[in-house]
PDB file of C-alpha atoms in Angstrom:
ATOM      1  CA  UNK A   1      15.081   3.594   6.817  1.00  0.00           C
ATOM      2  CA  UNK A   2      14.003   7.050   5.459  1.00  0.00           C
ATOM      3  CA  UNK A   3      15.211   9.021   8.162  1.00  0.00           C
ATOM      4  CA  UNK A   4      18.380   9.487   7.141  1.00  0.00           C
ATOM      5  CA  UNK A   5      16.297  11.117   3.731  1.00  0.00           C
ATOM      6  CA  UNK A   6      14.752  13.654   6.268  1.00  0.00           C
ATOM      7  CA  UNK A   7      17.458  14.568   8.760  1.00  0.00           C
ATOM      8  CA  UNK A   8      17.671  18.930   8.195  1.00  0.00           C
ATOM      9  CA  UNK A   9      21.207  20.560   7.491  1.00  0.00           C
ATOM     10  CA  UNK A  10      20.946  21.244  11.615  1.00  0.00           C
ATOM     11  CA  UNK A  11      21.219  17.433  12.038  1.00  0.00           C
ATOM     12  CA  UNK A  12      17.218  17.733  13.098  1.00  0.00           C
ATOM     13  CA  UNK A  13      14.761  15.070  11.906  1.00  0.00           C
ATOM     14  CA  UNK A  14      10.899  16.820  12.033  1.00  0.00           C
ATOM     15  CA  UNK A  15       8.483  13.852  12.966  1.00  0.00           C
ATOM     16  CA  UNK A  16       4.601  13.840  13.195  1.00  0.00           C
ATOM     17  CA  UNK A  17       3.742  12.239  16.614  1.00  0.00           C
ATOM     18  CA  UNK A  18       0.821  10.113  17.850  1.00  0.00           C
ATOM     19  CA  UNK A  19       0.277   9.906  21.817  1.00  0.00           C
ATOM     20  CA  UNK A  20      -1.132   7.660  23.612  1.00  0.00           C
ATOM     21  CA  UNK A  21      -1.381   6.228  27.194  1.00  0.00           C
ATOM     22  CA  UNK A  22      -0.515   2.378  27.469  1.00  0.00           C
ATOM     23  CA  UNK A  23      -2.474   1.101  30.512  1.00  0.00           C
ATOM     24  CA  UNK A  24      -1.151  -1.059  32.320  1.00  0.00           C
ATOM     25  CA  UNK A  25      -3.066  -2.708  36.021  1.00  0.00           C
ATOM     26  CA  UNK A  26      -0.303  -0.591  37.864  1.00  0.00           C
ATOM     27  CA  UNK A  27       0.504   2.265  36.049  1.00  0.00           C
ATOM     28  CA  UNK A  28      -0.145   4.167  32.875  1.00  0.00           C
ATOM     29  CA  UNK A  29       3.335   4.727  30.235  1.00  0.00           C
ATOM     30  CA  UNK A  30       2.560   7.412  27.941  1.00  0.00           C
ATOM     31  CA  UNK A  31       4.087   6.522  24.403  1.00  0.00           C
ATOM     32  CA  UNK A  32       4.787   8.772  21.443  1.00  0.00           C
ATOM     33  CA  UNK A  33       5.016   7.500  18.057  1.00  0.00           C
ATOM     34  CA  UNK A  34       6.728   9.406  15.332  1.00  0.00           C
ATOM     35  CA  UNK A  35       6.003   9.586  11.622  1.00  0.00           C
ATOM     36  CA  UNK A  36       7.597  11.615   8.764  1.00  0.00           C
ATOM     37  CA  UNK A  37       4.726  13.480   7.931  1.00  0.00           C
ATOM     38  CA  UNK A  38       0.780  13.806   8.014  1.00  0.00           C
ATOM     39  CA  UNK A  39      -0.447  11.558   5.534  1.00  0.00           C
ATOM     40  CA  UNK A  40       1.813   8.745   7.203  1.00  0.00           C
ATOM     41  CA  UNK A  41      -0.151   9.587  10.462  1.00  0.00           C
ATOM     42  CA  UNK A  42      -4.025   9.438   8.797  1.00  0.00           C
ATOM     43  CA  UNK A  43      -3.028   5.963   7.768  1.00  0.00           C
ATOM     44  CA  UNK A  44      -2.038   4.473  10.836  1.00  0.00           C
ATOM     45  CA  UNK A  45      -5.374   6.197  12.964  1.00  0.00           C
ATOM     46  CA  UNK A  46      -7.044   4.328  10.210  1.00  0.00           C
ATOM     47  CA  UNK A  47      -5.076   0.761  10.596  1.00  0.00           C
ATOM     48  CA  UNK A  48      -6.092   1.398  14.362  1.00  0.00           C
ATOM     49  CA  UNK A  49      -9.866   1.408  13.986  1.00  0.00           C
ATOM     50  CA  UNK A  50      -9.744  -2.402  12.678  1.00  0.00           C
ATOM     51  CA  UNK A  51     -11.103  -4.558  15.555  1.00  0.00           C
ATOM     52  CA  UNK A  52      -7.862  -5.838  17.486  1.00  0.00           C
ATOM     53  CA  UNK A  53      -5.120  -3.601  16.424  1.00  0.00           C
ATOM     54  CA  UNK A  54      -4.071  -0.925  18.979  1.00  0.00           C
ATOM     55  CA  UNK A  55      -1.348   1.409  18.642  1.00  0.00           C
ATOM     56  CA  UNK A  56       1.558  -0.596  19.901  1.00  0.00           C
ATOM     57  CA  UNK A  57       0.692  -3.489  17.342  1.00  0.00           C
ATOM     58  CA  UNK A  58      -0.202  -1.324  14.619  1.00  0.00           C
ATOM     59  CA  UNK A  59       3.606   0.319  15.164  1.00  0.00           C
ATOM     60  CA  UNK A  60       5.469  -2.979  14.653  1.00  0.00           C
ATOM     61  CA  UNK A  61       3.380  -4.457  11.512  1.00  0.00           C
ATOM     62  CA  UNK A  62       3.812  -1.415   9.646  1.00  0.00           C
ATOM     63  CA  UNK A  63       7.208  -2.406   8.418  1.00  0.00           C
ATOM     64  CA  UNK A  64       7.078  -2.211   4.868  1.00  0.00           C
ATOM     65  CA  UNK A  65       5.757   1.391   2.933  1.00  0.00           C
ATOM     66  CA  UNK A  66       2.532   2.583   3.472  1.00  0.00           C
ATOM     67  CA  UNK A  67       1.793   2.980  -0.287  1.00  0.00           C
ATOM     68  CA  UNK A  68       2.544  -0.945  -0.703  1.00  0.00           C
ATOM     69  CA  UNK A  69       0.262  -2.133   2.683  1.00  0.00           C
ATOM     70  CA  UNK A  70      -2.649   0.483   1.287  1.00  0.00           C
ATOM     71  CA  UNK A  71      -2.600  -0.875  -2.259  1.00  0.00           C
ATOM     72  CA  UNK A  72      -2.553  -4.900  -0.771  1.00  0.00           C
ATOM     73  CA  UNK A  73      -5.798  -3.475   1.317  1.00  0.00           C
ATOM     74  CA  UNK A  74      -7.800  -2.411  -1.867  1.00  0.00           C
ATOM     75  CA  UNK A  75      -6.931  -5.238  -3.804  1.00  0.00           C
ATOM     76  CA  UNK A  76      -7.483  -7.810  -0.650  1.00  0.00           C
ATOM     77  CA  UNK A  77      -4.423  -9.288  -1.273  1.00  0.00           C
ATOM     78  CA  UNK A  78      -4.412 -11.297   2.197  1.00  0.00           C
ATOM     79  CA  UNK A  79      -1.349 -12.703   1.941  1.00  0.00           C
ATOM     80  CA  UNK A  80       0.746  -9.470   1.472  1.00  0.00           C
ATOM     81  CA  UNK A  81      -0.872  -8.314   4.734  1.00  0.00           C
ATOM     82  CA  UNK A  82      -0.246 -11.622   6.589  1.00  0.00           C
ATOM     83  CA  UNK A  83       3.884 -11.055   5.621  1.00  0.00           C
ATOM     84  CA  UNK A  84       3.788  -8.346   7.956  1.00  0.00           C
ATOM     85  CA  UNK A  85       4.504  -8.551  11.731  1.00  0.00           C
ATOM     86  CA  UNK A  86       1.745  -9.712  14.059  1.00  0.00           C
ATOM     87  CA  UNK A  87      -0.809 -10.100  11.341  1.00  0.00           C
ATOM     88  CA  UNK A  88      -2.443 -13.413  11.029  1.00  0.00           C
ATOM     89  CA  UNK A  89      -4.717 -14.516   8.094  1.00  0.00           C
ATOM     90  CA  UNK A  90      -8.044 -14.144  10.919  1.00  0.00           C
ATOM     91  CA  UNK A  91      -6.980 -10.089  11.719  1.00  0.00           C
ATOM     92  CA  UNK A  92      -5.685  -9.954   7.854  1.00  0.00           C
ATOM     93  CA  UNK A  93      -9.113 -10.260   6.767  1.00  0.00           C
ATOM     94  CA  UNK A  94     -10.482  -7.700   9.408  1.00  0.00           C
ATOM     95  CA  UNK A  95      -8.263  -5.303   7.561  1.00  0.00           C
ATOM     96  CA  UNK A  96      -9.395  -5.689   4.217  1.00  0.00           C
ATOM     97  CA  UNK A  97     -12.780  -5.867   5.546  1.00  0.00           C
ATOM     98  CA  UNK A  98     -12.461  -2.856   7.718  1.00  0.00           C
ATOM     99  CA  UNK A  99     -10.252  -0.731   5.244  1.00  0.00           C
ATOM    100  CA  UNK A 100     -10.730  -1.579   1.929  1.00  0.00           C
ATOM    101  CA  UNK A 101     -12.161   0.855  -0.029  1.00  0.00           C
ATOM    102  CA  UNK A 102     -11.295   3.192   2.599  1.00  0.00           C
ATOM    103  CA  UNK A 103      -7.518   3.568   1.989  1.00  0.00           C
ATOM    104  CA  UNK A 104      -6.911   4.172  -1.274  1.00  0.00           C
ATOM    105  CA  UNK A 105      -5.433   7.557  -1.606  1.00  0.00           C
ATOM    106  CA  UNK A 106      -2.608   6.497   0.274  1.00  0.00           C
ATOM    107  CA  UNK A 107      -1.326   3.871  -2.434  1.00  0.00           C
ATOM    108  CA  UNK A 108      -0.850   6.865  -4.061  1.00  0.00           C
ATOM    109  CA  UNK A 109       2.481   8.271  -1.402  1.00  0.00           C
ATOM    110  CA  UNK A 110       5.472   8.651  -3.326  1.00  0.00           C
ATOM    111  CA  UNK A 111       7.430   6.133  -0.512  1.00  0.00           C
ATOM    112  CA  UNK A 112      10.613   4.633  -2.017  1.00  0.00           C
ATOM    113  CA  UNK A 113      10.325   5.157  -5.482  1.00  0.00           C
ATOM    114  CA  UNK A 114      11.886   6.247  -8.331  1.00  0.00           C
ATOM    115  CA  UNK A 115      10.469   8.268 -11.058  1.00  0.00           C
ATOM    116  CA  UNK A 116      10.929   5.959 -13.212  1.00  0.00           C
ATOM    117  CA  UNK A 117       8.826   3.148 -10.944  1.00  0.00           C
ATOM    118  CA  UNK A 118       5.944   6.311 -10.768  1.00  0.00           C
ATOM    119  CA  UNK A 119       5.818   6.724 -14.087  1.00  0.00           C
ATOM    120  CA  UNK A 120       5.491   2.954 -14.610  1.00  0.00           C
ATOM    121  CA  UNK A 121       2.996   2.880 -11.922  1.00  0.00           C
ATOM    122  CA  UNK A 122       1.198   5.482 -13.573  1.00  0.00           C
ATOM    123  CA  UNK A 123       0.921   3.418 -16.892  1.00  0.00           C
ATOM    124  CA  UNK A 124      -0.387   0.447 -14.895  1.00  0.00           C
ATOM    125  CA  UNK A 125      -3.039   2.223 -13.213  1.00  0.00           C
ATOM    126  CA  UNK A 126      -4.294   4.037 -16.058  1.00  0.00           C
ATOM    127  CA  UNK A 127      -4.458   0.572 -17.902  1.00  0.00           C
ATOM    128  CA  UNK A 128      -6.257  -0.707 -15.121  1.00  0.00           C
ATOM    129  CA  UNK A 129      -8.812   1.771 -14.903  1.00  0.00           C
ATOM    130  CA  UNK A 130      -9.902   1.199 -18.690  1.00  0.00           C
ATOM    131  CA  UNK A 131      -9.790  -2.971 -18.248  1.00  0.00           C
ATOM    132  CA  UNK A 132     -12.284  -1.836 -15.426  1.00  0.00           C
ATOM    133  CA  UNK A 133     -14.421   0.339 -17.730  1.00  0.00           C
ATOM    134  CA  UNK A 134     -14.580  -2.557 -20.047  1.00  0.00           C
ATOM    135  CA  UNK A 135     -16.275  -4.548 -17.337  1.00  0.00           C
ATOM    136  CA  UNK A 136     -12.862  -6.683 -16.199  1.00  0.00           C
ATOM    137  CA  UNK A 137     -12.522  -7.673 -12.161  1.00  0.00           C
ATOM    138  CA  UNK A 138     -10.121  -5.630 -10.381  1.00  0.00           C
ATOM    139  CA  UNK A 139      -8.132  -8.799  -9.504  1.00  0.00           C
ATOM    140  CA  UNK A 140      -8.430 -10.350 -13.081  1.00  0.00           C
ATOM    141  CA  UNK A 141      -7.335  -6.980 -14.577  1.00  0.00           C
ATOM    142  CA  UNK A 142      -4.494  -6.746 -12.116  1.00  0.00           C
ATOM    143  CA  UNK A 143      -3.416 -10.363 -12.995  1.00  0.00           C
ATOM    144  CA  UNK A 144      -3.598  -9.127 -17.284  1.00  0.00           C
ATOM    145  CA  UNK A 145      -1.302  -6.603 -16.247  1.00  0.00           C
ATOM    146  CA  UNK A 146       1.117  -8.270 -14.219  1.00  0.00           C
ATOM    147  CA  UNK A 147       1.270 -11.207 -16.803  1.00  0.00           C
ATOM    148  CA  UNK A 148       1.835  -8.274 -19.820  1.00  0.00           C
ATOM    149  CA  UNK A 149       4.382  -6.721 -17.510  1.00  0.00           C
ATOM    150  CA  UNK A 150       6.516  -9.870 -17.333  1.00  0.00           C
ATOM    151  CA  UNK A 151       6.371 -11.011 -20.488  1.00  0.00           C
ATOM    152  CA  UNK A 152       7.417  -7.319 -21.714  1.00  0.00           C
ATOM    153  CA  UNK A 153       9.230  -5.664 -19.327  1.00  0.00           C
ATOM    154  CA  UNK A 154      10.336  -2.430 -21.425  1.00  0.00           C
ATOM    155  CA  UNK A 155       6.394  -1.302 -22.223  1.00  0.00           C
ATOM    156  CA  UNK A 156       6.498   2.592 -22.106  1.00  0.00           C
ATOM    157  CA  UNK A 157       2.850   3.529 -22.754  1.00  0.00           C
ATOM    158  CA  UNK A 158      -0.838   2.173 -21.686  1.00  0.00           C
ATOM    159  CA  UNK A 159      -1.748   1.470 -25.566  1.00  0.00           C
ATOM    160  CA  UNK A 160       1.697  -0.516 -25.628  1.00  0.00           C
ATOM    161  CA  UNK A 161       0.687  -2.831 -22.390  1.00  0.00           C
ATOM    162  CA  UNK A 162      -3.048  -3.220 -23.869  1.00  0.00           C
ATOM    163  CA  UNK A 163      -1.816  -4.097 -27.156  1.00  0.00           C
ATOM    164  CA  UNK A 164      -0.059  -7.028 -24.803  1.00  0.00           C
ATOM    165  CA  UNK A 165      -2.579  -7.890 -22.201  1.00  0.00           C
ATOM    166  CA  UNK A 166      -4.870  -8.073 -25.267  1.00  0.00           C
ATOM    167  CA  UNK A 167      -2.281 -10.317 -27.248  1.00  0.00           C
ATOM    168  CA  UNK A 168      -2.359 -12.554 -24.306  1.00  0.00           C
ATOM    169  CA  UNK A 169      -5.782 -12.306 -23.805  1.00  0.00           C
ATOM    170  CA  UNK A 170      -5.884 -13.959 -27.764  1.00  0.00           C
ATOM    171  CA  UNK A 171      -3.416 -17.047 -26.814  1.00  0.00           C
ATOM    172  CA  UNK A 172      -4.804 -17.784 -23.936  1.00  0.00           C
ATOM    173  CA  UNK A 173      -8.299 -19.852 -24.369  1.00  0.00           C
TER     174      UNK A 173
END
């Protein structure tokens, strides 16, 4: 999908390849696999070291952007990772186990959205990071957010959505 995003005035597309041999009883096919840039390319040698997923199967379940499959990692959300090709809630779990933790920085790639998302994401995150100081579960203060975020969807600044995950916090026994 972002290809057409990346395709030079010369009608060129620059892609980072990974190379491997696929071994087969008779014969050996050597496969390339292309990605847009670097930090696309750390995160699938990473998604390869879990137990059970080898290049080829790696390939098809990254489907959806890398920023949204590393951020379901870190916060274990299983059943983001079981919506994608191949990935069944056994090797799902192998991921989070293998990964999380591990794969953070790449939540951060700037894949498919728009400033407007970043800056929201950037309000979120910061919010998160103080419900964390104050001793909240990652989950829990992921859920407080989410909750604050639907209930007021126009919140502009990180005081704004604690005023509202704290207002919930209130009505809520």
């Amino acid at each position: 999908e972002r290809l057409t995003e990346n395709i030079s005035e010369d009608g060129m597309v620059k892609l980072v390849t990974y190379h491997y041999l696929q071994v087969e009883p008779s014969r050996g096919t050597p496969v390339l696999i292309g990605f847009l840039n670097e930090v696309e390319k750390d995160f699938f040698e990473q998604f390869i070291t879990v137990s059970g997923i080898g290049p080829r199967a790696a390939a098809k379940a990254l489907n959806k952007p890398i920023s949204e499959i590393a951020r379901a990692i870190d916060d274990g959300n299983v059943n983001f990772l079981m919506s994608l090709p191949g990935i069944g809630q056994q090797r799902a779990k192998e991921i989070v186990a293998k990964l999380q933790g591990k794969v953070g920085k790449f939540g951060l790639i700037q894949d498919r959205v728009t400033k407007k998302e970043a800056v929201a994401a950037d309000i979120v995150e910061e919010a998160s990071a103080i419900l964390l100081q104050l001793q909240y579960k990652k989950q829990e203060a992921r859920e407080m957010i989410q909750k604050a975020l639907e209930r007021s969807p126009d919140i502009k600044t990180v005081e704004d959505l604690l005023n509202e995950v704290y207002r919930q916090k209130i009505k809520s026994p």
